[in-house]
CSV table of C-alpha atoms in Angstrom, one decimal:
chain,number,residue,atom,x,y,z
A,126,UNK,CA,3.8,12.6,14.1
A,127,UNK,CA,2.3,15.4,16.4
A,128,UNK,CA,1.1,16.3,19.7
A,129,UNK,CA,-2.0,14.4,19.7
A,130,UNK,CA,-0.5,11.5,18.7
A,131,UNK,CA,1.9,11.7,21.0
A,132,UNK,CA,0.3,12.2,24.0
A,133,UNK,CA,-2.5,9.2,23.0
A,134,UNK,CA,0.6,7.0,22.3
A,135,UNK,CA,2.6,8.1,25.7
A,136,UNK,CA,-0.7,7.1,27.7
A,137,UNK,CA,-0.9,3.9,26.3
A,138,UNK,CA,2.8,3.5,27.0
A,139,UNK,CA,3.8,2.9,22.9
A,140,UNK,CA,6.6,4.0,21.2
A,141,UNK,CA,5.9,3.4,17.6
A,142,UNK,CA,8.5,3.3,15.0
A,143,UNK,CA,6.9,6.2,12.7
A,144,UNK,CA,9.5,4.4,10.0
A,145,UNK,CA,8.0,0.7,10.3
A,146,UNK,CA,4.9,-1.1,8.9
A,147,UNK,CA,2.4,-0.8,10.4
A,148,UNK,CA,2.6,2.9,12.2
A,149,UNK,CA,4.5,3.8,9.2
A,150,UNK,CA,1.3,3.3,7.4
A,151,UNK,CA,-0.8,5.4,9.8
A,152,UNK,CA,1.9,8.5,8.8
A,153,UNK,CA,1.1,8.2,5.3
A,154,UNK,CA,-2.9,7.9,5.4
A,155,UNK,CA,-2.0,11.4,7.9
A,156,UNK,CA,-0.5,12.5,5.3
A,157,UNK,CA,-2.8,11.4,2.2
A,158,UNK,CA,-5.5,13.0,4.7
A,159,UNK,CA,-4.2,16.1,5.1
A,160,UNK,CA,-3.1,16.3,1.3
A,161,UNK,CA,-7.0,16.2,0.7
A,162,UNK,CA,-8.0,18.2,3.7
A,163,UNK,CA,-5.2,21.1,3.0
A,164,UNK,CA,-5.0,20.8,-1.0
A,165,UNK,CA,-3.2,23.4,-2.9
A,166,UNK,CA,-3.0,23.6,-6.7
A,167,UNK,CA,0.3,23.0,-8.1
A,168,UNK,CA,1.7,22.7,-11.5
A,169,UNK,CA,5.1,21.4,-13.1
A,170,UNK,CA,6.5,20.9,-16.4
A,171,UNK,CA,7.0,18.3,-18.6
A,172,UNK,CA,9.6,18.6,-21.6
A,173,UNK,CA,10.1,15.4,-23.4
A,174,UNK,CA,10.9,14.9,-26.9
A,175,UNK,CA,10.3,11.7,-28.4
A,176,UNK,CA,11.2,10.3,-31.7
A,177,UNK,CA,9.0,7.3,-33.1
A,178,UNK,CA,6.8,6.0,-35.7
A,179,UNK,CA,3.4,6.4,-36.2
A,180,UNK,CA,1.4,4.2,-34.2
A,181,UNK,CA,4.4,3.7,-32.3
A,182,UNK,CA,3.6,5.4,-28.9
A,183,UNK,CA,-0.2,4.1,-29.2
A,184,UNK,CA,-1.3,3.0,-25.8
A,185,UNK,CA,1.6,4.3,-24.1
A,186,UNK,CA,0.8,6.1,-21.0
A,187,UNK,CA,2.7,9.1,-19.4
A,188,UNK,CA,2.1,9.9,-15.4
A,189,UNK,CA,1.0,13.3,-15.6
A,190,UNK,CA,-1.2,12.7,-12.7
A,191,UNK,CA,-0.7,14.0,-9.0
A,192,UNK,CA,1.6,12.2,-6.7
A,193,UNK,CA,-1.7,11.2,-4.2
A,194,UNK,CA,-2.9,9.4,-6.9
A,195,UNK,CA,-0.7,6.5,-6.3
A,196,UNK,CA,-1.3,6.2,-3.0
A,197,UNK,CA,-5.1,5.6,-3.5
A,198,UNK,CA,-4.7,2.2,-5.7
A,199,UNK,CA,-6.2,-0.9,-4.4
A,200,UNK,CA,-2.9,-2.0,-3.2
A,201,UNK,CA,-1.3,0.4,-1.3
A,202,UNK,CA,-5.1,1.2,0.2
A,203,UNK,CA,-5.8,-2.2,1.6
A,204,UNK,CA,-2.2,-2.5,2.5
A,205,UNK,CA,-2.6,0.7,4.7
A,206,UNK,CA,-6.2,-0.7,6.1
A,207,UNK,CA,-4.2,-3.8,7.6
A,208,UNK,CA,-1.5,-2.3,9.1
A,209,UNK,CA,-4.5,0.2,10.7
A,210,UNK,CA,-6.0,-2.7,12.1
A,211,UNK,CA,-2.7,-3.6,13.7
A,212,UNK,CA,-2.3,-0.3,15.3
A,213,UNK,CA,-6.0,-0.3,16.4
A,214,UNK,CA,-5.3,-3.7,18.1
A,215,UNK,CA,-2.4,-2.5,19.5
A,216,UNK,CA,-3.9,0.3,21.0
A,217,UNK,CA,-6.6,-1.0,22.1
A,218,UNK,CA,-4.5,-3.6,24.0
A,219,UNK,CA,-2.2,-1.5,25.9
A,220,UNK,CA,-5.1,0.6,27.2
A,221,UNK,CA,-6.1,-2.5,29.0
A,222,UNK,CA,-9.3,-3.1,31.2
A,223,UNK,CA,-8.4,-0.3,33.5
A,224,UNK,CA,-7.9,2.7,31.3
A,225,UNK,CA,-11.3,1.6,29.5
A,226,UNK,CA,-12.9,1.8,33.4
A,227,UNK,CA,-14.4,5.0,35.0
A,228,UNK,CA,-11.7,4.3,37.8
A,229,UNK,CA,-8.6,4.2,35.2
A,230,UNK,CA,-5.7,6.2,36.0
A,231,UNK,CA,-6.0,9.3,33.8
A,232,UNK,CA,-9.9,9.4,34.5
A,233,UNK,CA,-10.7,13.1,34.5
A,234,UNK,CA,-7.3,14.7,33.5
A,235,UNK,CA,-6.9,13.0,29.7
A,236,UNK,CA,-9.9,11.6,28.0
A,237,UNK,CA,-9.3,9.8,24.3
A,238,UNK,CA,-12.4,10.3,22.0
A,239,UNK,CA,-12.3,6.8,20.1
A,240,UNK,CA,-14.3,6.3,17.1
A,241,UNK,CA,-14.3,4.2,13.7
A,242,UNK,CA,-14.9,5.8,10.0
A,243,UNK,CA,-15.2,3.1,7.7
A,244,UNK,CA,-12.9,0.6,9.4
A,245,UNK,CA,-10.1,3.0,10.1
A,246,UNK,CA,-9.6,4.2,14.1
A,247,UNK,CA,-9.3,7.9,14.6
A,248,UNK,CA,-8.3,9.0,18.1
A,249,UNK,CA,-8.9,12.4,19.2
A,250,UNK,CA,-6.9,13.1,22.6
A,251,UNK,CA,-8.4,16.3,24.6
């Protein structure tokens, strides 16, 4: 994903499979983060023609809207909040006792800043 990831999942000793539930899932909220964070305005065009009756196309619904929009649907959401979960377990597993201690191994040279907004881990590595 990046550097930070990287270097939180190399002192854990992980290699996630960025392609694969659930680390897959921790790309695309990145993504759907940074899509908010970073937004740009963009525009397209749509040229349909359609031939019906009146009354026909009532109801009917064209997706007009951005491609985010998708992503934050109940299903794909909670989804995504799972497979988080996974990863946090994960995580926090393979740090084990003694990276959580004062006397672990990278005391002093790496420290991981780990907190929790609403449910979902976010790691900052410095």
């Amino acid at each position: 994903m990046n550097k930070k990831e990287d270097i939180v999942f190399a002192a854990l000793k992980l290699a996630p499979d960025w392609t694969a539930r659930p680390f897959s899932s921790m790309k695309a909220m990145k993504q759907l983060r940074n899509t908010f964070a970073h937004a740009k305005p963009q525009a397209f065009e749509m040229d349909e023609v359609v031939e019906a009756e009146v009354g026909e196309l009532d109801g009917k619904r064209y997706d007009i809207g951005p491609k985010w929009e998708k992503d934050c649907m109940p299903e794909p959401v909670l989804a995504a909040y799972d497979d988080l979960k996974e990863v946090w377990k994960a995580m926090f597993e393979a740090s084990g006792p003694d990276r959580l201690s004062n006397n672990g191994p990278w005391h002093r040279r790496h420290h991981l800043h780990w907190r929790c907004r609403a449910g979902v881990p976010i790691i900052n590595a410095v």
